[in-house]
Short mmCIF file of C-alpha atoms in Angstrom, two decimals:
data_model
loop_
_atom_site.label_atom_id
_atom_site.label_comp_id
_atom_site.label_asym_id
_atom_site.label_seq_id
_atom_site.Cartn_x
_atom_site.Cartn_y
_atom_site.Cartn_z
CA ALA A 1 76.87 76.04 38.55
CA ALA A 2 76.91 72.78 40.07
CA VAL A 3 78.15 69.68 38.95
CA SER A 4 78.84 66.10 40.93
CA ASN A 5 79.86 62.62 39.82
CA SER A 6 78.60 59.77 42.14
CA GLY A 7 77.18 61.53 44.72
CA LYS A 8 79.49 64.35 45.47
CA GLY A 9 77.97 67.59 44.84
CA LEU A 10 80.26 71.02 43.59
CA ILE A 11 78.94 74.18 43.85
CA LEU A 12 80.70 76.91 42.22
CA LEU A 13 80.43 79.89 43.12
CA GLY A 14 81.89 84.03 41.42
CA GLY A 15 80.39 87.08 39.95
CA GLN A 16 80.01 87.93 36.74
CA ARG A 17 82.41 87.04 34.08
CA SER A 18 84.27 84.45 36.77
CA GLY A 19 83.94 81.86 34.74
CA LYS A 20 81.27 79.27 35.76
CA SER A 21 79.75 78.71 32.67
CA THR A 22 82.63 77.82 30.87
CA LEU A 23 84.24 76.11 34.12
CA THR A 24 80.37 74.49 33.86
CA SER A 25 80.31 73.97 30.07
CA VAL A 26 83.87 71.52 29.94
CA LEU A 27 83.87 70.36 32.85
CA THR A 28 80.22 68.30 31.70
CA LYS A 29 81.54 67.88 28.46
CA ASP A 30 84.99 66.92 28.66
CA ASN A 31 83.81 63.85 31.55
CA ASN A 32 80.45 62.68 32.16
CA LEU A 33 79.39 65.08 35.32
CA SER A 34 75.69 64.94 36.23
CA TYR A 35 74.72 69.03 34.74
CA PHE A 36 72.53 70.94 37.20
CA SER A 37 72.99 74.45 36.60
CA ASP A 38 75.23 77.16 35.00
CA GLU A 39 73.46 80.37 37.04
CA ARG A 40 70.26 78.79 40.00
CA LEU A 41 71.00 75.69 41.48
CA LEU A 42 67.92 74.25 44.20
CA LEU A 43 69.38 73.03 46.77
CA ASN A 44 67.18 71.67 50.19
CA LEU A 45 69.24 73.41 53.09
CA GLU A 46 67.97 70.32 55.21
CA SER A 47 69.60 67.86 53.26
CA GLY A 48 71.94 69.36 51.33
CA ILE A 49 71.11 67.51 48.11
CA PHE A 50 70.84 69.47 44.78
CA LEU A 51 67.09 69.46 43.47
CA GLY A 52 67.86 70.90 39.83
CA GLY A 53 67.67 74.18 38.37
CA ASN A 54 68.63 74.83 34.33
CA ARG A 55 69.17 72.73 31.01
CA ALA A 56 70.92 74.96 28.99
CA ILE A 57 74.56 76.77 29.75
CA SER A 58 74.47 80.23 28.46
CA LEU A 59 77.90 81.25 26.97
CA ARG A 60 78.98 85.07 26.09
CA LYS A 61 79.60 84.63 22.26
CA ASN A 62 83.16 85.20 22.84
CA ILE A 63 84.39 82.24 24.97
CA ALA A 64 81.54 79.87 23.30
CA GLU A 65 83.71 81.06 19.62
CA SER A 66 87.17 80.36 21.59
CA GLU A 67 89.70 77.76 21.10
CA ILE A 68 87.95 75.89 24.66
CA PHE A 69 85.08 74.04 21.39
CA SER A 70 85.98 72.04 18.29
CA ASP A 71 83.99 72.79 15.35
CA SER A 72 81.85 69.75 15.97
CA GLU A 73 80.27 71.85 19.02
CA ARG A 74 79.86 74.60 18.25
CA GLY A 75 77.73 73.59 15.81
CA LYS A 76 75.20 72.70 18.57
CA PHE A 77 75.21 75.63 20.79
CA VAL A 78 71.32 77.71 19.63
CA LEU A 79 71.66 81.50 19.55
CA SER A 80 69.59 83.48 21.39
CA SER A 81 67.25 85.22 20.10
CA SER A 82 66.66 88.12 22.80
CA THR A 83 70.88 88.31 23.82
CA ASN A 84 73.97 88.19 22.29
CA LYS A 85 74.57 84.23 24.60
CA LEU A 86 75.29 81.04 22.90
CA TYR A 87 73.24 78.04 24.74
CA TYR A 88 74.70 75.15 25.18
CA PHE A 89 72.28 71.87 26.77
CA PRO A 90 75.17 69.63 27.57
CA LYS A 91 74.49 65.16 27.13
CA THR A 92 75.30 64.42 30.86
CA ARG A 93 74.14 61.45 32.85
CA LYS A 94 70.54 62.53 33.75
CA PRO A 95 71.13 65.03 37.85
CA LYS A 96 70.82 62.11 40.31
CA LYS A 97 71.19 63.02 43.77
CA ALA A 98 74.05 64.42 44.96
CA LYS A 99 74.99 66.26 48.13
CA LEU A 100 76.74 69.22 48.88
CA LYS A 101 81.04 68.46 48.89
CA TYR A 102 82.00 70.93 47.75
CA LEU A 103 82.19 74.92 47.17
CA CYS A 104 84.45 77.05 44.82
CA LEU A 105 84.43 80.37 43.99
CA ILE A 106 86.00 80.48 41.09
CA GLN A 107 87.79 83.42 39.56
CA LEU A 108 89.12 82.57 36.42
CA ASN A 109 92.22 84.60 35.27
CA ASP A 110 96.13 84.76 34.08
CA ILE A 111 97.59 85.20 36.97
CA PRO A 112 99.39 81.85 38.30
CA PHE A 113 96.96 78.95 39.87
CA TYR A 114 96.36 79.28 43.36
CA THR A 115 94.18 77.47 45.79
CA VAL A 116 93.38 78.87 49.67
CA LYS A 117 91.12 76.79 51.83
CA LEU A 118 88.12 78.25 53.36
CA ASN A 119 87.77 77.76 56.49
CA ASN A 120 84.29 76.61 58.23
CA PHE A 121 82.95 80.66 59.01
CA ASP A 122 83.80 81.47 55.29
CA ILE A 123 81.92 78.56 53.53
CA LYS A 124 78.45 79.40 55.97
CA LEU A 125 79.62 83.40 54.78
CA GLN A 126 80.18 82.70 51.05
CA LEU A 127 76.41 80.44 50.64
CA TYR A 128 74.81 82.70 53.09
CA ASN A 129 75.54 85.68 50.60
CA ASN A 130 74.83 84.29 47.53
CA ILE A 131 70.96 82.28 48.04
CA THR A 132 71.18 86.24 50.18
CA GLN A 133 71.75 87.73 46.98
CA THR A 134 69.72 85.80 44.19
CA ILE A 135 66.78 86.18 46.62
CA ARG A 136 66.86 89.77 46.11
CA SER A 137 67.14 89.70 42.80
CA CYS A 138 64.44 87.68 42.30
CA LEU A 139 62.77 89.89 44.36
CA ASN A 140 64.14 93.05 42.68
CA PRO A 141 61.59 93.27 40.04
CA ILE A 142 58.64 93.36 41.74
CA ILE A 143 59.70 95.52 44.42
CA ASN A 144 59.11 99.36 44.64
CA LEU A 145 61.83 101.00 43.04
CA GLU A 146 62.00 104.37 45.04
CA PHE A 147 63.54 102.44 48.17
CA ALA A 148 67.89 101.37 48.62
CA THR A 149 68.03 98.26 49.15
CA PRO A 150 64.00 96.43 48.06
CA SER A 151 63.92 93.32 49.85
CA PHE A 152 60.81 91.08 51.45
CA ASP A 153 64.24 89.68 53.70
CA ASN A 154 63.20 90.16 57.08
CA LYS A 155 64.79 89.06 60.46
CA ASP A 156 62.93 86.66 61.26
CA LEU A 157 63.54 84.68 57.50
CA SER A 158 67.39 85.98 57.38
CA LYS A 159 68.14 83.92 60.94
CA LYS A 160 66.30 81.01 59.24
CA ARG A 161 68.36 80.96 56.26
CA LEU A 162 71.71 81.06 58.44
CA THR A 163 70.28 78.93 61.27
CA GLY A 164 69.73 76.17 58.55
CA ILE A 165 73.43 77.15 56.25
CA THR A 166 74.83 76.43 59.77
CA GLN A 167 73.92 72.97 60.39
CA LEU A 168 73.95 71.92 57.20
CA ILE A 169 77.75 72.49 56.60
CA ASP A 170 78.41 71.54 60.33
CA MET A 171 77.10 68.26 59.53
CA GLN A 172 77.78 67.53 56.25
CA ASN A 173 81.75 68.20 56.62
CA VAL A 174 82.53 70.50 53.34
CA GLU A 175 85.06 71.42 52.05
CA GLY A 176 85.57 74.86 50.60
CA TYR A 177 87.93 76.15 47.80
CA GLU A 178 89.59 79.23 46.81
CA LEU A 179 91.22 78.59 42.91
CA ASN A 180 92.57 81.21 40.48
CA GLY A 181 94.27 80.79 37.23
CA SER A 182 93.33 79.27 33.86
CA ILE A 183 90.41 76.80 32.90
CA GLU A 184 93.09 74.31 32.34
CA GLU A 185 94.79 74.22 35.66
CA ILE A 186 91.16 74.27 37.98
CA LYS A 187 89.46 72.08 35.69
CA LYS A 188 92.08 69.80 36.40
CA TRP A 189 92.64 70.62 39.98
CA ILE A 190 88.20 70.05 40.35
CA GLU A 191 88.71 66.98 38.46
CA LYS A 192 91.00 66.09 40.80
CA LYS A 193 88.34 65.82 43.77
CA ILE A 194 85.30 64.98 42.11
CA ILE A 195 86.36 62.46 40.27
#
């Protein structure tokens, strides 16, 4: 997921049900942040500029119907015809050029809030793994599924990607954090960084 403010871009990474979409919807509805994506982001590895993503934020029904959203906000959600998800279309500023400044691994949960600053190597590793996983998931449906790891991701492409990520992180002075806690606590922490 990705949002930005004043040219500073923030990427949220996390597994399924980690809270990326929920957090993105709360950040964009309560603040004047530019919304890029809650699922997949286009990122230029040479410049670090966000190039765009999807228009709608997809929320699980139980999240969309929770106290996080007011009745008037829930009235604007669109029910998917093919899944059990609701779509929220944030009315944020049109995304402008934003450069990657923060990368946050998030996990919404009920434990006391804590944050860990990631070192330079961990930031590169997280971004590399996430991009690689996305490439493989895109290739998966079109490759013969009898192979254990379906991917056309050969060593040359992999090395080129790693080199691009390394140069980007080193040149842009990207900060990385692991954030665990409630939606309110993580939201507050992000607002202090980006707003």
